[in-house]
Amino acid sequence: MKAIVYSTRHIICLLDPGLLIVVGIGAFLRFSRLGDYDNQYYTATVASMLQSAHNFFFASFDPAGVVMVDKPPVSFWIQAVPAYIVGVSKESVTFPQIIIGLLAIVILYWSLRPVFGRTAAIIAALVLAVLPVSVLIDSRNEPDSALSFILMLAALSIVHAVQTGKWRWLIAFAVLMGIGFNIKMFVAFIPLPAFLLYYVLTIKYPIQRIVIRVTLTLALLF
């Protein structure tokens, strides 16, 4: 019964007219830029990755599979999905970032509403929807949008790890940070000290237990 009530609440949150309006604004700002910009270097990488399984997992820049692109492969794997379905184009390699950006708006709202209320959640989602830098990275075929999304999920995971004390949220945090590294390498680790400091200062455990948990989390991450 609790699970049904919990799911119902989240469905109601997703159908909130305020959220739908905010997502609509975010979608308009992003889809209106679809295809206006693409990094040809990364578009060529996606085209090469679709030539063979080796090129796909190697994130090869050239069709021969000799030179790897200058970033890890995860964001390009995501871009390769629509490119495989409809063909490589400026629109197909940009589309995944727009969807990721819209998902970020929804998840931010969904995460804040239970704690701070509907109004604060809508305002936060609206800010993310119209923030120029957010619109910019969501309408380009570069790794930044996917990285921002993964780091937001990692932040939510470490918050839940403190709130619940459960290992599964620390595991999720470590996995998400690892995925972030495989999107844009050490750029993903910029907020890592802040995340860990937050956990250490707010979790109500003995220091020995905190050290063990943080050590195991970092071991899983690396």
PDB file of C-alpha atoms in Angstrom:
ATOM      1  CA  MET A   1       0.000   0.000   0.000  1.00  0.00           C
ATOM      2  CA  LYS A   2       2.816   2.409   0.863  1.00  0.00           C
ATOM      3  CA  ALA A   3       4.437   1.679  -2.489  1.00  0.00           C
ATOM      4  CA  ILE A   4       1.185   2.486  -4.290  1.00  0.00           C
ATOM      5  CA  VAL A   5       0.790   5.768  -2.388  1.00  0.00           C
ATOM      6  CA  TYR A   6       4.447   6.648  -3.064  1.00  0.00           C
ATOM      7  CA  SER A   7       4.068   5.970  -6.798  1.00  0.00           C
ATOM      8  CA  THR A   8       0.808   7.913  -6.942  1.00  0.00           C
ATOM      9  CA  ARG A   9       2.438  10.945  -5.376  1.00  0.00           C
ATOM     10  CA  HIS A  10       5.209  10.910  -7.948  1.00  0.00           C
ATOM     11  CA  ILE A  11       2.728  10.573 -10.807  1.00  0.00           C
ATOM     12  CA  ILE A  12       0.850  13.592  -9.434  1.00  0.00           C
ATOM     13  CA  CYS A  13       4.134  15.509  -9.245  1.00  0.00           C
ATOM     14  CA  LEU A  14       4.941  14.700 -12.859  1.00  0.00           C
ATOM     15  CA  LEU A  15       1.472  15.875 -13.944  1.00  0.00           C
ATOM     16  CA  ASP A  16       1.759  19.159 -12.071  1.00  0.00           C
ATOM     17  CA  PRO A  17       0.613  21.878 -14.535  1.00  0.00           C
ATOM     18  CA  GLY A  18       3.371  24.176 -13.289  1.00  0.00           C
ATOM     19  CA  LEU A  19       6.013  21.548 -14.058  1.00  0.00           C
ATOM     20  CA  LEU A  20       4.511  20.867 -17.484  1.00  0.00           C
ATOM     21  CA  ILE A  21       4.687  24.578 -18.312  1.00  0.00           C
ATOM     22  CA  VAL A  22       8.309  24.768 -17.150  1.00  0.00           C
ATOM     23  CA  VAL A  23       9.262  21.688 -19.183  1.00  0.00           C
ATOM     24  CA  GLY A  24       7.455  23.206 -22.173  1.00  0.00           C
ATOM     25  CA  ILE A  25       9.502  26.397 -21.849  1.00  0.00           C
ATOM     26  CA  GLY A  26      12.704  24.375 -21.524  1.00  0.00           C
ATOM     27  CA  ALA A  27      11.785  22.253 -24.534  1.00  0.00           C
ATOM     28  CA  PHE A  28      11.038  25.316 -26.681  1.00  0.00           C
ATOM     29  CA  LEU A  29      14.344  26.978 -25.816  1.00  0.00           C
ATOM     30  CA  ARG A  30      16.290  23.828 -26.576  1.00  0.00           C
ATOM     31  CA  PHE A  31      14.469  22.392 -29.588  1.00  0.00           C
ATOM     32  CA  SER A  32      14.480  25.809 -31.268  1.00  0.00           C
ATOM     33  CA  ARG A  33      18.282  25.448 -31.396  1.00  0.00           C
ATOM     34  CA  LEU A  34      18.256  21.846 -32.652  1.00  0.00           C
ATOM     35  CA  GLY A  35      20.828  21.547 -35.432  1.00  0.00           C
ATOM     36  CA  ASP A  36      22.011  25.142 -35.137  1.00  0.00           C
ATOM     37  CA  TYR A  37      25.349  24.039 -33.771  1.00  0.00           C
ATOM     38  CA  ASP A  38      27.390  20.894 -33.788  1.00  0.00           C
ATOM     39  CA  ASN A  39      30.999  20.157 -33.089  1.00  0.00           C
ATOM     40  CA  GLN A  40      32.045  18.488 -36.345  1.00  0.00           C
ATOM     41  CA  TYR A  41      34.896  16.715 -34.600  1.00  0.00           C
ATOM     42  CA  TYR A  42      32.458  14.901 -32.334  1.00  0.00           C
ATOM     43  CA  THR A  43      29.939  14.333 -35.115  1.00  0.00           C
ATOM     44  CA  ALA A  44      32.683  12.623 -37.123  1.00  0.00           C
ATOM     45  CA  THR A  45      33.486  10.529 -34.058  1.00  0.00           C
ATOM     46  CA  VAL A  46      29.888   9.267 -33.834  1.00  0.00           C
ATOM     47  CA  ALA A  47      29.947   8.445 -37.558  1.00  0.00           C
ATOM     48  CA  SER A  48      33.166   6.471 -37.098  1.00  0.00           C
ATOM     49  CA  MET A  49      31.852   4.681 -34.021  1.00  0.00           C
ATOM     50  CA  LEU A  50      28.951   3.293 -36.039  1.00  0.00           C
ATOM     51  CA  GLN A  51      31.309   1.571 -38.473  1.00  0.00           C
ATOM     52  CA  SER A  52      32.136  -1.361 -36.202  1.00  0.00           C
ATOM     53  CA  ALA A  53      31.886  -2.679 -32.647  1.00  0.00           C
ATOM     54  CA  HIS A  54      35.592  -1.977 -32.168  1.00  0.00           C
ATOM     55  CA  ASN A  55      35.143   1.652 -33.167  1.00  0.00           C
ATOM     56  CA  PHE A  56      32.084   1.939 -30.936  1.00  0.00           C
ATOM     57  CA  PHE A  57      33.762   0.750 -27.729  1.00  0.00           C
ATOM     58  CA  PHE A  58      37.085   2.414 -28.600  1.00  0.00           C
ATOM     59  CA  ALA A  59      35.313   5.733 -29.341  1.00  0.00           C
ATOM     60  CA  SER A  60      37.283   5.975 -32.535  1.00  0.00           C
ATOM     61  CA  PHE A  61      37.586   9.311 -34.300  1.00  0.00           C
ATOM     62  CA  ASP A  62      38.584   7.731 -37.611  1.00  0.00           C
ATOM     63  CA  PRO A  63      36.760   4.910 -39.465  1.00  0.00           C
ATOM     64  CA  ALA A  64      39.948   2.803 -39.396  1.00  0.00           C
ATOM     65  CA  GLY A  65      39.764   2.658 -35.601  1.00  0.00           C
ATOM     66  CA  VAL A  66      43.289   3.943 -35.001  1.00  0.00           C
ATOM     67  CA  VAL A  67      42.766   7.283 -33.227  1.00  0.00           C
ATOM     68  CA  MET A  68      40.555   7.652 -30.153  1.00  0.00           C
ATOM     69  CA  VAL A  69      38.559  10.826 -29.602  1.00  0.00           C
ATOM     70  CA  ASP A  70      39.876  13.203 -26.922  1.00  0.00           C
ATOM     71  CA  LYS A  71      37.087  12.348 -24.441  1.00  0.00           C
ATOM     72  CA  PRO A  72      35.904   9.094 -22.849  1.00  0.00           C
ATOM     73  CA  PRO A  73      33.139   7.320 -24.763  1.00  0.00           C
ATOM     74  CA  VAL A  74      29.962   7.406 -22.645  1.00  0.00           C
ATOM     75  CA  SER A  75      28.425  10.623 -24.020  1.00  0.00           C
ATOM     76  CA  PHE A  76      29.214   9.522 -27.581  1.00  0.00           C
ATOM     77  CA  TRP A  77      27.621   6.128 -26.955  1.00  0.00           C
ATOM     78  CA  ILE A  78      24.437   8.020 -26.053  1.00  0.00           C
ATOM     79  CA  GLN A  79      24.655  10.142 -29.207  1.00  0.00           C
ATOM     80  CA  ALA A  80      25.259   7.053 -31.319  1.00  0.00           C
ATOM     81  CA  VAL A  81      21.806   5.599 -30.507  1.00  0.00           C
ATOM     82  CA  PRO A  82      19.656   8.106 -32.448  1.00  0.00           C
ATOM     83  CA  ALA A  83      22.398   8.418 -35.061  1.00  0.00           C
ATOM     84  CA  TYR A  84      22.156   4.668 -35.665  1.00  0.00           C
ATOM     85  CA  ILE A  85      18.363   4.836 -35.955  1.00  0.00           C
ATOM     86  CA  VAL A  86      17.921   7.883 -38.195  1.00  0.00           C
ATOM     87  CA  GLY A  87      21.426   8.493 -39.497  1.00  0.00           C
ATOM     88  CA  VAL A  88      24.252  10.807 -38.510  1.00  0.00           C
ATOM     89  CA  SER A  89      23.298  14.476 -38.683  1.00  0.00           C
ATOM     90  CA  LYS A  90      23.550  17.670 -36.665  1.00  0.00           C
ATOM     91  CA  GLU A  91      20.053  17.023 -35.372  1.00  0.00           C
ATOM     92  CA  SER A  92      20.523  13.382 -34.387  1.00  0.00           C
ATOM     93  CA  VAL A  93      23.724  13.954 -32.378  1.00  0.00           C
ATOM     94  CA  THR A  94      22.227  16.974 -30.590  1.00  0.00           C
ATOM     95  CA  PHE A  95      18.861  15.388 -29.745  1.00  0.00           C
ATOM     96  CA  PRO A  96      20.115  13.256 -26.781  1.00  0.00           C
ATOM     97  CA  GLN A  97      21.488  16.299 -24.957  1.00  0.00           C
ATOM     98  CA  ILE A  98      18.113  18.052 -25.219  1.00  0.00           C
ATOM     99  CA  ILE A  99      16.329  15.033 -23.742  1.00  0.00           C
ATOM    100  CA  ILE A 100      18.914  14.821 -20.962  1.00  0.00           C
ATOM    101  CA  GLY A 101      18.402  18.506 -20.201  1.00  0.00           C
ATOM    102  CA  LEU A 102      14.641  18.102 -19.964  1.00  0.00           C
ATOM    103  CA  LEU A 103      15.021  15.068 -17.709  1.00  0.00           C
ATOM    104  CA  ALA A 104      17.262  17.144 -15.450  1.00  0.00           C
ATOM    105  CA  ILE A 105      14.497  19.738 -15.081  1.00  0.00           C
ATOM    106  CA  VAL A 106      11.969  17.069 -14.092  1.00  0.00           C
ATOM    107  CA  ILE A 107      14.297  15.307 -11.655  1.00  0.00           C
ATOM    108  CA  LEU A 108      15.301  18.568 -10.005  1.00  0.00           C
ATOM    109  CA  TYR A 109      11.625  19.397  -9.434  1.00  0.00           C
ATOM    110  CA  TRP A 110      10.829  15.873  -8.265  1.00  0.00           C
ATOM    111  CA  SER A 111      13.733  15.948  -5.797  1.00  0.00           C
ATOM    112  CA  LEU A 112      13.033  19.349  -4.271  1.00  0.00           C
ATOM    113  CA  ARG A 113       9.253  19.238  -3.938  1.00  0.00           C
ATOM    114  CA  PRO A 114       9.057  16.756  -1.007  1.00  0.00           C
ATOM    115  CA  VAL A 115      11.588  18.802   0.998  1.00  0.00           C
ATOM    116  CA  PHE A 116      10.973  22.451   0.098  1.00  0.00           C
ATOM    117  CA  GLY A 117       7.473  22.395  -1.349  1.00  0.00           C
ATOM    118  CA  ARG A 118       5.894  22.892  -4.755  1.00  0.00           C
ATOM    119  CA  THR A 119       6.678  26.582  -5.203  1.00  0.00           C
ATOM    120  CA  ALA A 120      10.395  26.234  -4.504  1.00  0.00           C
ATOM    121  CA  ALA A 121      10.588  23.163  -6.747  1.00  0.00           C
ATOM    122  CA  ILE A 122       8.912  24.968  -9.661  1.00  0.00           C
ATOM    123  CA  ILE A 123      11.156  28.016  -9.259  1.00  0.00           C
ATOM    124  CA  ALA A 124      14.280  25.834  -9.215  1.00  0.00           C
ATOM    125  CA  ALA A 125      13.106  23.900 -12.273  1.00  0.00           C
ATOM    126  CA  LEU A 126      12.296  27.154 -14.094  1.00  0.00           C
ATOM    127  CA  VAL A 127      15.741  28.561 -13.354  1.00  0.00           C
ATOM    128  CA  LEU A 128      17.351  25.423 -14.779  1.00  0.00           C
ATOM    129  CA  ALA A 129      15.017  25.530 -17.793  1.00  0.00           C
ATOM    130  CA  VAL A 130      15.904  29.098 -18.791  1.00  0.00           C
ATOM    131  CA  LEU A 131      19.486  29.383 -17.521  1.00  0.00           C
ATOM    132  CA  PRO A 132      21.498  30.388 -20.619  1.00  0.00           C
ATOM    133  CA  VAL A 133      24.437  28.090 -19.900  1.00  0.00           C
ATOM    134  CA  SER A 134      22.045  25.167 -19.404  1.00  0.00           C
ATOM    135  CA  VAL A 135      20.261  25.870 -22.679  1.00  0.00           C
ATOM    136  CA  LEU A 136      23.640  26.190 -24.381  1.00  0.00           C
ATOM    137  CA  ILE A 137      25.126  22.892 -23.255  1.00  0.00           C
ATOM    138  CA  ASP A 138      21.843  21.049 -23.860  1.00  0.00           C
ATOM    139  CA  SER A 139      21.756  22.152 -27.502  1.00  0.00           C
ATOM    140  CA  ARG A 140      25.270  21.081 -28.444  1.00  0.00           C
ATOM    141  CA  ASN A 141      26.743  17.653 -29.152  1.00  0.00           C
ATOM    142  CA  GLU A 142      29.374  17.876 -26.449  1.00  0.00           C
ATOM    143  CA  PRO A 143      29.740  15.893 -23.195  1.00  0.00           C
ATOM    144  CA  ASP A 144      28.859  18.716 -20.781  1.00  0.00           C
ATOM    145  CA  SER A 145      25.103  18.110 -20.684  1.00  0.00           C
ATOM    146  CA  ALA A 146      25.485  14.417 -19.856  1.00  0.00           C
ATOM    147  CA  LEU A 147      28.132  15.227 -17.248  1.00  0.00           C
ATOM    148  CA  SER A 148      25.945  17.837 -15.532  1.00  0.00           C
ATOM    149  CA  PHE A 149      23.059  15.372 -15.440  1.00  0.00           C
ATOM    150  CA  ILE A 150      25.172  12.582 -13.957  1.00  0.00           C
ATOM    151  CA  LEU A 151      26.645  14.900 -11.329  1.00  0.00           C
ATOM    152  CA  MET A 152      23.157  16.036 -10.336  1.00  0.00           C
ATOM    153  CA  LEU A 153      22.155  12.402  -9.844  1.00  0.00           C
ATOM    154  CA  ALA A 154      25.345  11.829  -7.841  1.00  0.00           C
ATOM    155  CA  ALA A 155      24.489  14.792  -5.611  1.00  0.00           C
ATOM    156  CA  LEU A 156      21.010  13.403  -5.014  1.00  0.00           C
ATOM    157  CA  SER A 157      22.503   9.986  -4.209  1.00  0.00           C
ATOM    158  CA  ILE A 158      24.884  11.334  -1.579  1.00  0.00           C
ATOM    159  CA  VAL A 159      22.031  13.309  -0.001  1.00  0.00           C
ATOM    160  CA  HIS A 160      19.925  10.132   0.175  1.00  0.00           C
ATOM    161  CA  ALA A 161      22.936   8.272   1.598  1.00  0.00           C
ATOM    162  CA  VAL A 162      22.956  10.735   4.501  1.00  0.00           C
ATOM    163  CA  GLN A 163      19.181  10.728   4.946  1.00  0.00           C
ATOM    164  CA  THR A 164      18.761   6.959   4.910  1.00  0.00           C
ATOM    165  CA  GLY A 165      22.161   5.650   5.971  1.00  0.00           C
ATOM    166  CA  LYS A 166      21.831   2.884   3.374  1.00  0.00           C
ATOM    167  CA  TRP A 167      24.748   1.442   1.454  1.00  0.00           C
ATOM    168  CA  ARG A 168      22.839   1.335  -1.824  1.00  0.00           C
ATOM    169  CA  TRP A 169      22.942   5.124  -2.129  1.00  0.00           C
ATOM    170  CA  LEU A 170      26.703   5.193  -1.568  1.00  0.00           C
ATOM    171  CA  ILE A 171      27.085   2.500  -4.221  1.00  0.00           C
ATOM    172  CA  ALA A 172      24.898   4.513  -6.587  1.00  0.00           C
ATOM    173  CA  PHE A 173      26.998   7.602  -5.851  1.00  0.00           C
ATOM    174  CA  ALA A 174      30.254   5.783  -6.606  1.00  0.00           C
ATOM    175  CA  VAL A 175      28.896   4.300  -9.843  1.00  0.00           C
ATOM    176  CA  LEU A 176      27.537   7.658 -11.024  1.00  0.00           C
ATOM    177  CA  MET A 177      30.828   9.423 -10.295  1.00  0.00           C
ATOM    178  CA  GLY A 178      32.603   6.673 -12.216  1.00  0.00           C
ATOM    179  CA  ILE A 179      30.287   7.194 -15.167  1.00  0.00           C
ATOM    180  CA  GLY A 180      30.978  10.924 -14.890  1.00  0.00           C
ATOM    181  CA  PHE A 181      34.702  10.234 -15.224  1.00  0.00           C
ATOM    182  CA  ASN A 182      33.984   8.200 -18.341  1.00  0.00           C
ATOM    183  CA  ILE A 183      32.151  11.201 -19.775  1.00  0.00           C
ATOM    184  CA  LYS A 184      34.736  13.954 -19.226  1.00  0.00           C
ATOM    185  CA  MET A 185      37.535  12.486 -17.123  1.00  0.00           C
ATOM    186  CA  PHE A 186      38.748  14.481 -14.100  1.00  0.00           C
ATOM    187  CA  VAL A 187      36.310  17.321 -14.730  1.00  0.00           C
ATOM    188  CA  ALA A 188      33.744  15.022 -13.088  1.00  0.00           C
ATOM    189  CA  PHE A 189      35.803  14.983  -9.890  1.00  0.00           C
ATOM    190  CA  ILE A 190      35.704  18.752  -9.299  1.00  0.00           C
ATOM    191  CA  PRO A 191      32.718  18.489  -6.885  1.00  0.00           C
ATOM    192  CA  LEU A 192      33.891  15.167  -5.385  1.00  0.00           C
ATOM    193  CA  PRO A 193      35.619  16.727  -2.322  1.00  0.00           C
ATOM    194  CA  ALA A 194      32.484  18.772  -1.576  1.00  0.00           C
ATOM    195  CA  PHE A 195      30.273  15.688  -1.879  1.00  0.00           C
ATOM    196  CA  LEU A 196      32.478  13.679   0.499  1.00  0.00           C
ATOM    197  CA  LEU A 197      32.838  16.562   2.951  1.00  0.00           C
ATOM    198  CA  TYR A 198      29.061  16.902   3.068  1.00  0.00           C
ATOM    199  CA  TYR A 199      28.736  13.198   3.847  1.00  0.00           C
ATOM    200  CA  VAL A 200      31.414  13.233   6.536  1.00  0.00           C
ATOM    201  CA  LEU A 201      30.019  16.308   8.296  1.00  0.00           C
ATOM    202  CA  THR A 202      26.339  15.357   8.225  1.00  0.00           C
ATOM    203  CA  ILE A 203      26.117  11.578   8.630  1.00  0.00           C
ATOM    204  CA  LYS A 204      25.533  10.621  12.260  1.00  0.00           C
ATOM    205  CA  TYR A 205      27.964   7.714  12.558  1.00  0.00           C
ATOM    206  CA  PRO A 206      31.126   7.115  14.630  1.00  0.00           C
ATOM    207  CA  ILE A 207      34.256   8.368  12.895  1.00  0.00           C
ATOM    208  CA  GLN A 208      35.597   4.835  12.356  1.00  0.00           C
ATOM    209  CA  ARG A 209      32.439   3.824  10.535  1.00  0.00           C
ATOM    210  CA  ILE A 210      32.546   6.977   8.411  1.00  0.00           C
ATOM    211  CA  VAL A 211      36.162   6.301   7.407  1.00  0.00           C
ATOM    212  CA  ILE A 212      35.325   2.732   6.405  1.00  0.00           C
ATOM    213  CA  ARG A 213      32.323   3.821   4.340  1.00  0.00           C
ATOM    214  CA  VAL A 214      34.163   6.638   2.564  1.00  0.00           C
ATOM    215  CA  THR A 215      37.155   4.386   1.862  1.00  0.00           C
ATOM    216  CA  LEU A 216      35.013   1.616   0.389  1.00  0.00           C
ATOM    217  CA  THR A 217      33.031   4.144  -1.655  1.00  0.00           C
ATOM    218  CA  LEU A 218      36.223   5.602  -3.135  1.00  0.00           C
ATOM    219  CA  ALA A 219      37.557   2.098  -3.809  1.00  0.00           C
ATOM    220  CA  LEU A 220      34.381   1.263  -5.739  1.00  0.00           C
ATOM    221  CA  LEU A 221      34.581   4.567  -7.596  1.00  0.00           C
ATOM    222  CA  PHE A 222      38.138   4.058  -8.736  1.00  0.00           C
TER     223      PHE A 222
END
